[in-house]
Coordinates of C-alpha atoms and ligand atoms in Angstrom, one line a residue:
M1 CA 54.5 -85.0 71.3
I2 CA 55.4 -84.5 67.6
P3 CA 52.1 -84.0 65.7
M4 CA 51.5 -87.0 63.5
A5 CA 51.0 -86.2 59.8
N6 CA 49.6 -88.2 56.9
Y7 CA 50.0 -88.3 53.2
I8 CA 46.8 -88.7 51.1
I9 CA 47.8 -90.3 47.7
S10 CA 45.4 -91.0 44.8
G11 CA 47.1 -93.8 42.8
S12 CA 47.8 -94.2 39.1
P13 CA 48.3 -90.5 38.2
K14 CA 47.6 -89.8 34.6
N15 CA 50.8 -88.1 33.4
F16 CA 53.5 -88.9 35.9
G17 CA 56.9 -88.1 34.7
G18 CA 59.3 -85.4 33.7
S19 CA 62.5 -84.6 35.7
V20 CA 63.4 -84.2 39.4
N21 CA 66.4 -82.5 40.9
I22 CA 68.1 -84.6 43.5
S23 CA 69.2 -83.0 46.8
G24 CA 72.4 -83.4 48.7
S25 CA 73.0 -86.7 50.5
K26 CA 71.6 -86.9 54.1
N27 CA 74.0 -89.7 54.9
S28 CA 77.0 -87.6 53.7
A29 CA 75.8 -84.3 55.3
L30 CA 75.5 -85.8 58.8
P31 CA 79.1 -87.0 59.3
I32 CA 80.5 -83.9 57.5
M33 CA 78.6 -81.6 59.9
T34 CA 80.2 -83.3 62.9
A35 CA 83.6 -83.4 61.3
A36 CA 83.5 -79.6 61.0
L37 CA 83.9 -79.5 64.8
L38 CA 87.4 -80.8 64.5
S39 CA 88.6 -77.2 63.9
A40 CA 87.9 -73.8 65.6
D41 CA 87.7 -72.2 62.1
C42 CA 84.5 -71.8 60.1
S43 CA 83.5 -74.4 57.5
R44 CA 81.0 -73.7 54.8
I45 CA 78.9 -76.6 53.5
H46 CA 77.0 -76.3 50.2
N47 CA 74.1 -78.6 49.0
L48 CA 73.2 -79.5 52.5
P49 CA 69.6 -80.9 52.4
R50 CA 66.9 -79.2 54.5
L51 CA 65.7 -82.2 56.5
S52 CA 64.5 -82.9 60.0
D53 CA 67.7 -85.0 60.5
T54 CA 70.0 -82.2 59.5
M55 CA 68.1 -79.7 61.6
V56 CA 68.4 -82.0 64.6
M57 CA 72.2 -82.2 63.9
C58 CA 72.3 -78.4 63.8
D59 CA 70.5 -78.3 67.2
I60 CA 73.0 -80.8 68.7
I61 CA 76.0 -78.8 67.4
S62 CA 74.5 -75.6 68.7
S63 CA 73.8 -77.2 72.1
L64 CA 77.5 -77.8 72.4
G65 CA 78.1 -74.0 72.1
C66 CA 79.1 -74.0 68.4
A67 CA 77.7 -71.6 65.8
V68 CA 75.6 -73.0 63.0
Q69 CA 74.1 -70.6 60.4
R70 CA 72.0 -71.4 57.3
E71 CA 73.1 -68.7 54.8
P72 CA 70.8 -67.0 52.2
D73 CA 72.4 -69.0 49.4
G74 CA 71.4 -72.2 51.2
S75 CA 74.8 -73.2 52.5
V76 CA 75.5 -73.8 56.2
V77 CA 78.4 -72.3 58.1
I78 CA 79.6 -74.2 61.1
S79 CA 82.1 -72.6 63.6
A80 CA 83.3 -74.6 66.6
D81 CA 85.4 -71.7 68.0
I82 CA 85.0 -73.0 71.6
S83 CA 87.6 -74.0 74.2
R84 CA 85.4 -76.9 75.3
P85 CA 81.9 -78.1 74.6
K86 CA 79.1 -76.6 76.7
R87 CA 77.5 -79.9 77.6
S88 CA 76.8 -83.4 76.3
C89 CA 73.8 -83.7 74.1
G90 CA 70.7 -84.7 76.0
Y91 CA 68.9 -88.0 75.6
E92 CA 65.8 -86.4 74.0
M93 CA 67.8 -84.9 71.1
F94 CA 70.1 -87.9 70.8
S95 CA 67.2 -90.3 70.6
K96 CA 65.8 -88.4 67.6
L97 CA 69.0 -89.0 65.5
R98 CA 71.1 -92.1 65.7
A99 CA 73.8 -90.5 63.6
S100 CA 74.5 -88.2 66.5
V101 CA 76.8 -90.9 67.7
L102 CA 79.2 -89.3 65.2
I103 CA 79.6 -86.4 67.5
M104 CA 81.9 -88.6 69.6
A105 CA 84.8 -88.3 67.1
P106 CA 85.4 -84.5 67.2
L107 CA 84.6 -84.2 71.0
L108 CA 87.0 -87.0 71.8
A109 CA 89.8 -86.1 69.4
R110 CA 89.7 -82.3 70.0
F111 CA 88.6 -82.0 73.6
G112 CA 89.7 -85.3 75.0
K113 CA 86.2 -86.4 76.2
A114 CA 82.9 -87.4 74.6
K115 CA 79.8 -88.2 76.8
I116 CA 76.6 -89.1 74.9
P117 CA 73.4 -90.9 75.9
L118 CA 73.7 -94.6 75.0
P119 CA 71.8 -94.8 71.7
G120 CA 68.7 -96.9 71.9
G121 CA 67.8 -99.3 69.2
C122 CA 65.4 -98.3 66.5
K123 CA 62.8 -99.9 64.2
I124 CA 65.3 -101.6 61.9
G125 CA 67.5 -103.1 64.5
A126 CA 69.5 -102.9 67.7
R127 CA 72.2 -100.8 66.0
P128 CA 74.9 -101.2 68.6
I129 CA 78.0 -99.0 68.6
D130 CA 80.5 -101.7 69.8
L131 CA 82.7 -101.3 66.7
H132 CA 82.9 -97.5 67.3
L133 CA 83.9 -98.0 70.9
K134 CA 86.4 -100.8 70.1
G135 CA 88.1 -98.5 67.7
F136 CA 88.2 -95.6 70.2
T137 CA 89.7 -98.0 72.8
A138 CA 92.3 -99.1 70.4
M139 CA 93.3 -95.5 69.9
G140 CA 93.8 -95.1 73.6
A141 CA 90.4 -93.9 74.9
K142 CA 89.0 -95.1 78.1
I143 CA 85.3 -96.1 77.8
R144 CA 82.8 -95.9 80.8
Q145 CA 79.1 -96.6 80.8
G146 CA 76.5 -95.7 83.4
H147 CA 73.2 -94.1 83.9
G148 CA 72.3 -94.5 80.2
F149 CA 75.4 -92.6 79.1
I150 CA 78.6 -93.7 77.3
E151 CA 81.7 -91.7 78.1
A152 CA 85.0 -91.9 76.1
S153 CA 88.0 -90.1 77.5
A154 CA 91.5 -89.5 76.2
P155 CA 92.9 -86.6 78.2
S156 CA 96.3 -86.9 76.6
G157 CA 94.9 -87.4 73.1
L158 CA 94.4 -90.3 70.8
T159 CA 97.2 -92.5 69.3
G160 CA 97.1 -93.8 65.8
C161 CA 96.8 -97.6 65.5
R162 CA 95.6 -100.4 63.2
I163 CA 91.9 -101.3 63.6
Y164 CA 90.1 -104.2 62.0
L165 CA 86.3 -103.7 61.7
D166 CA 84.5 -107.0 62.3
F167 CA 81.8 -105.6 60.0
P168 CA 82.3 -102.8 57.4
S169 CA 80.2 -100.4 59.5
V170 CA 79.5 -97.0 57.8
G171 CA 79.2 -95.1 61.0
A172 CA 82.2 -96.8 62.7
T173 CA 84.4 -96.1 59.7
E174 CA 83.2 -92.4 59.7
N175 CA 83.7 -92.0 63.5
L176 CA 87.1 -93.5 63.6
M177 CA 88.3 -91.9 60.4
T178 CA 87.3 -88.5 61.8
A179 CA 88.8 -89.0 65.2
A180 CA 92.1 -90.3 63.7
C181 CA 92.7 -87.0 61.9
L182 CA 93.9 -85.4 65.2
A183 CA 95.5 -88.5 66.7
D184 CA 99.3 -88.8 67.2
G185 CA 100.6 -91.0 64.4
A186 CA 98.9 -93.0 61.7
T187 CA 95.7 -95.0 61.9
T188 CA 94.8 -97.8 59.5
I189 CA 91.2 -98.9 59.4
L190 CA 90.9 -102.4 57.8
N191 CA 87.6 -103.8 56.5
A192 CA 86.4 -100.3 56.3
A193 CA 83.0 -99.4 54.6
N194 CA 83.4 -98.3 51.0
E195 CA 80.2 -96.2 50.6
P196 CA 80.4 -93.0 48.5
E197 CA 79.5 -91.1 51.7
I198 CA 82.9 -92.3 53.2
C199 CA 84.7 -90.8 50.2
D200 CA 82.8 -87.5 50.5
L201 CA 83.7 -87.3 54.2
A202 CA 87.4 -88.0 53.4
D203 CA 87.3 -85.2 50.8
F204 CA 85.9 -82.8 53.4
L205 CA 88.5 -83.9 56.0
N206 CA 91.4 -83.5 53.5
G207 CA 89.9 -80.1 52.6
M208 CA 90.4 -79.3 56.3
G209 CA 94.1 -80.2 56.0
A210 CA 93.8 -83.8 57.2
K211 CA 95.7 -86.7 55.6
V212 CA 93.2 -89.4 54.7
S213 CA 93.9 -91.9 51.9
G214 CA 92.2 -95.1 50.7
A215 CA 88.6 -93.9 51.3
G216 CA 86.3 -96.0 49.0
T217 CA 88.4 -99.1 49.5
D218 CA 88.4 -101.5 52.5
T219 CA 91.7 -100.0 53.9
V220 CA 91.7 -96.3 54.9
T221 CA 94.8 -94.7 56.3
I222 CA 94.8 -91.5 58.3
T223 CA 98.0 -89.7 59.3
G224 CA 97.2 -87.5 62.3
T225 CA 97.9 -83.7 62.3
P226 CA 98.1 -81.4 65.3
R227 CA 95.2 -79.1 64.1
L228 CA 92.9 -78.6 61.1
H229 CA 91.5 -75.5 59.4
G230 CA 88.1 -74.7 58.1
C231 CA 87.1 -75.5 54.5
E232 CA 84.3 -75.1 51.9
H233 CA 82.7 -78.3 50.6
T234 CA 79.7 -79.4 48.4
I235 CA 77.8 -82.5 49.5
I236 CA 77.4 -85.2 46.9
P237 CA 74.0 -86.0 45.6
D238 CA 71.7 -88.4 47.6
R239 CA 71.9 -91.7 45.8
I240 CA 69.1 -93.1 47.9
E241 CA 66.7 -90.3 47.0
A242 CA 67.7 -90.7 43.3
G243 CA 67.0 -94.5 43.5
T244 CA 63.7 -93.9 45.3
F245 CA 62.4 -91.6 42.6
L246 CA 63.6 -94.1 39.9
V247 CA 61.6 -96.8 41.6
F248 CA 58.5 -94.5 41.8
A249 CA 58.6 -94.1 38.0
A250 CA 59.5 -97.7 37.3
G251 CA 56.4 -98.8 39.2
L252 CA 54.2 -96.5 37.1
G253 CA 56.0 -97.5 33.8
T254 CA 56.6 -93.8 32.9
E255 CA 59.8 -91.9 31.9
L256 CA 61.7 -90.0 34.5
I257 CA 65.0 -88.0 34.4
V258 CA 66.7 -87.6 37.8
R259 CA 69.0 -84.6 37.6
N260 CA 72.0 -83.6 39.8
A261 CA 72.6 -87.3 40.4
E262 CA 75.8 -89.3 40.4
P263 CA 75.1 -92.5 38.2
K264 CA 78.2 -94.3 39.3
H265 CA 76.8 -94.3 42.9
L266 CA 73.7 -96.1 41.7
K267 CA 75.3 -99.0 39.7
P268 CA 73.7 -101.8 41.8
L269 CA 70.2 -100.4 41.4
L270 CA 70.6 -99.6 37.7
A271 CA 71.8 -103.2 37.2
K272 CA 68.7 -104.6 39.0
L273 CA 66.4 -102.3 37.1
G274 CA 68.0 -103.6 33.9
E275 CA 67.3 -107.2 35.0
M276 CA 63.7 -106.1 35.6
G277 CA 63.5 -104.9 32.0
F278 CA 63.9 -101.2 32.6
D279 CA 66.2 -99.2 30.2
C280 CA 68.2 -96.5 32.1
E281 CA 70.4 -94.1 30.2
A282 CA 73.1 -92.7 32.5
G283 CA 74.7 -89.3 31.7
S284 CA 77.3 -87.3 33.6
D285 CA 74.9 -86.0 36.2
F286 CA 71.5 -87.5 35.3
I287 CA 69.8 -90.8 34.8
D288 CA 67.0 -91.2 32.2
L289 CA 64.6 -94.0 32.9
H290 CA 62.7 -94.9 29.8
P291 CA 59.0 -95.9 29.9
S292 CA 58.4 -99.6 30.2
G293 CA 55.8 -102.3 31.1
R294 CA 55.5 -104.6 34.1
P295 CA 58.8 -105.3 35.9
K296 CA 60.2 -108.8 35.5
A297 CA 60.6 -110.6 38.9
V298 CA 64.2 -110.7 40.2
D299 CA 66.1 -111.7 43.4
I300 CA 67.8 -109.0 45.5
K301 CA 70.3 -109.4 48.3
T302 CA 71.4 -106.3 50.3
M303 CA 75.2 -106.0 50.8
P304 CA 77.7 -103.4 51.9
Y305 CA 78.6 -101.0 49.0
P306 CA 79.1 -101.7 46.1
G307 CA 76.4 -104.3 46.7
F308 CA 72.7 -103.5 46.6
P309 CA 72.0 -100.9 49.3
T310 CA 69.8 -101.8 52.2
D311 CA 68.4 -98.3 52.0
L312 CA 66.7 -99.2 48.7
Q313 CA 65.5 -102.7 49.8
A314 CA 62.0 -101.7 50.8
Q315 CA 61.5 -99.5 47.7
A316 CA 62.7 -102.3 45.4
M317 CA 60.4 -104.8 47.2
A318 CA 57.4 -102.4 46.6
L319 CA 58.3 -102.5 42.9
L320 CA 58.4 -106.3 42.9
T321 CA 54.9 -106.5 44.4
T322 CA 53.4 -106.0 40.9
G323 CA 56.2 -107.8 39.1
D324 CA 55.7 -110.5 36.5
G325 CA 56.6 -113.6 38.6
S326 CA 58.0 -114.3 42.0
G327 CA 61.1 -112.7 43.5
M328 CA 63.1 -113.1 46.7
V329 CA 64.7 -110.3 48.8
V330 CA 67.3 -111.1 51.4
E331 CA 68.3 -108.4 53.9
T332 CA 71.7 -109.0 55.3
I333 CA 72.6 -105.6 56.9
F334 CA 69.9 -105.0 59.5
E335 CA 68.0 -107.7 61.5
N336 CA 64.6 -106.1 61.3
R337 CA 64.2 -104.2 58.1
F338 CA 61.0 -105.9 56.9
T339 CA 58.5 -103.7 58.8
H340 CA 57.1 -102.4 55.5
I341 CA 55.9 -105.9 54.5
P342 CA 52.6 -106.1 56.6
E343 CA 51.7 -102.6 55.3
L344 CA 52.4 -103.6 51.7
C345 CA 50.2 -106.7 52.2
R346 CA 47.4 -104.5 53.4
M347 CA 47.5 -103.0 49.9
G348 CA 47.2 -106.5 48.3
A349 CA 50.8 -107.5 48.0
Q350 CA 51.6 -111.2 48.4
I351 CA 54.7 -111.5 50.5
K352 CA 55.9 -114.2 52.8
T353 CA 59.0 -114.1 55.0
E354 CA 61.4 -116.7 56.4
G355 CA 63.9 -115.0 58.7
N356 CA 65.8 -112.4 56.6
A357 CA 64.3 -113.6 53.3
A358 CA 61.1 -112.3 51.8
F359 CA 59.3 -114.1 48.9
I360 CA 57.2 -111.8 46.8
K361 CA 54.6 -113.2 44.4
G362 CA 53.8 -110.5 41.8
V363 CA 50.1 -109.4 41.5
R364 CA 48.5 -107.4 38.7
H365 CA 47.3 -104.5 40.9
L366 CA 47.6 -103.2 44.4
S367 CA 44.7 -101.4 46.0
G368 CA 44.9 -98.2 48.0
A369 CA 44.6 -98.6 51.8
E370 CA 45.4 -96.9 55.1
V371 CA 49.0 -97.8 56.1
R372 CA 51.7 -96.7 58.5
A373 CA 55.3 -95.7 57.9
T374 CA 57.6 -97.4 60.4
D375 CA 60.9 -95.9 59.2
L376 CA 62.3 -93.7 56.6
R377 CA 62.7 -96.1 53.7
A378 CA 59.7 -98.3 54.6
G379 CA 57.7 -95.1 54.3
A380 CA 59.2 -94.4 50.9
A381 CA 58.2 -98.0 49.9
L382 CA 54.6 -97.3 50.9
V383 CA 54.6 -94.2 48.7
A384 CA 55.9 -96.2 45.8
A385 CA 53.1 -98.7 46.3
A386 CA 50.4 -96.0 46.8
L387 CA 51.4 -94.2 43.6
K388 CA 50.7 -97.3 41.5
A389 CA 47.7 -98.6 43.6
G390 CA 44.1 -98.3 42.5
G391 CA 42.3 -95.7 44.5
K392 CA 43.2 -93.6 47.5
S393 CA 45.9 -94.4 50.2
V394 CA 46.5 -92.7 53.5
I395 CA 50.0 -93.1 54.9
H396 CA 50.3 -92.3 58.6
N397 CA 53.5 -91.2 60.5
I398 CA 55.1 -89.6 57.5
E399 CA 57.4 -87.6 59.7
H400 CA 59.7 -90.7 59.2
I401 CA 59.8 -90.0 55.5
E402 CA 60.4 -86.3 55.8
R403 CA 63.6 -87.1 57.9
G404 CA 65.3 -88.1 54.6
Y405 CA 63.6 -86.6 51.6
E406 CA 63.8 -82.8 51.0
S407 CA 60.7 -81.1 49.6
F408 CA 59.2 -84.5 49.1
T409 CA 55.6 -83.7 48.3
D410 CA 56.6 -80.7 46.1
K411 CA 58.9 -82.9 44.0
L412 CA 56.2 -85.6 43.6
R413 CA 53.5 -83.0 42.8
N414 CA 55.8 -81.5 40.2
L415 CA 56.0 -84.9 38.6
G416 CA 52.2 -85.2 38.4
A417 CA 51.5 -87.2 41.6
D418 CA 48.2 -86.6 43.4
I419 CA 49.6 -86.3 47.0
R420 CA 48.8 -84.0 49.8
R421 CA 50.0 -83.7 53.4
E422 CA 47.5 -83.6 56.2
D423 CA 48.5 -82.8 59.8
Ligands
EPZ501 C1 74.4 -95.9 57.9 O1 73.9 -96.3 59.2 C2 73.3 -95.1 57.3 N1 72.9 -94.0 58.1 C3 72.0 -96.0 57.2 O2 71.0 -95.3 56.5 C4 72.4 -97.2 56.3 O3 71.3 -98.1 56.2 C5 73.6 -97.9 56.9 O4 74.7 -97.0 57.1 C6 74.1 -99.1 56.1 O5 74.4 -98.6 54.8 C7 73.7 -92.8 58.0 O6 74.7 -92.8 57.3 C8 73.3 -91.7 58.9 P1 76.3 -99.5 59.9 P2 75.0 -97.0 60.3 O7 77.1 -99.0 61.1 O8 76.2 -96.3 60.2 C9 75.9 -103.3 62.7 C10 68.9 -94.4 56.1 O9 67.8 -95.0 55.9 N2 76.8 -102.6 63.6 O10 76.9 -99.7 58.6 O11 74.3 -97.0 61.6 C11 74.5 -102.6 62.7 O12 73.8 -103.1 63.8 C12 69.8 -95.0 57.2 O13 69.3 -93.4 55.6 C13 77.3 -103.2 64.7 O14 77.0 -104.4 64.9 O15 75.1 -98.4 59.7 C14 74.0 -103.0 61.3 O16 73.4 -104.3 61.5 C15 69.2 -96.2 57.9 N3 78.2 -102.6 65.5 C16 75.2 -103.1 60.4 O17 76.3 -103.1 61.3 C17 78.5 -101.3 65.3 O18 79.3 -100.7 66.1 C18 75.3 -101.9 59.5 O19 75.4 -100.8 60.4 C19 78.0 -100.6 64.2 C20 77.2 -101.3 63.3

């Protein structure tokens, strides 16, 4: 049983602010780590965040018989110099990390077979992989399901084709784009996801000698090549971590500079913060949020990139809880991504929901309380609320938060937050 840990946070820190360095993107690191298995050569990945999610992915890659090494300079070297994978990843490991579905691409494309435990749902929704499997089938793979496992096989290799994604799924775009690199002929993915993490993965694949074009648009074209070589790559900054810290400071009305960030990946959040009355100055690799008063209430609707990201929905809602007026938040990406709402209400927030819409009536102050993190971003929302609440809060199950935020308490303490971790 993983020991449960808590954060103890005393709200309204006196001098919160300064600057914070943003880590590499979790959601870019995970697909790039699996893509490295497309080649027997070594690939070196810089700026890979130290998170429980990336550590689980290292364990999964190692369990297949590949070498994974964190170097003294912080980079990670992955070498898949194997003739075939040792075994499929076990349910236990797989259930810890949904993104391990991405391991299917290199196993299927390079070794002709991928067998993984059928991913279960999670707190934010059923999270099916039908679009992934539909794409693999279109590329000539045979899919079998049984005993809680999914097996995709293509012993004579994959064949390029045109695939239309019913929904611009990030994971499906990544899985299919990666597999298509070793397919025979060209693959076109239509209605592909546009997220910055897709572009970073495409850059990594092209660094390996693949031929991927159109990443960042809704049509990605991949021309298959017989083999790929290793490469060296630096992961892009984590736009969700950057946005989360901006929300922390906005809630406290203090100045904050987020460094090593990519402002163009944060346009939807910066636009919303602007509507709320926050002045953000964007530089080449930093964002400077200027001090301000109470946020104006706004409406937010999550959409695929470049719309407002679902991964910042909970944090933005926490900001609206003390807004001046009433706001509405509509979650269109996941069917159950409001689990933070009852916890925010325990702190005095006034939020009602109707289906995938939440109505937030701004209050002057929140009060510290004992609350529980239900998923990564919901937990971050509770931290945002606890930082500005009066009194002490205890946040349980914070292992969810530490899946996606590197050196989280150190970064917050360096900014002046009164937070400590308790096992
Ligand atoms: C990625 O998840 C991210 N995770 C998520 O971040 C993020 O919220 C999500 O994209 C949307 O931006 C990683 O990159 C590791 P999807 P993914 O496939 O790929 C449905 C975080 O907090 N769908 O774009 O799983 C699905 O059920 C995490 O860092 C199908 O129906 O997201 C969902 O409703 C949470 N069939 C919607 O599409 C499929 O085959 C979006 O899912 C695939 C997805």
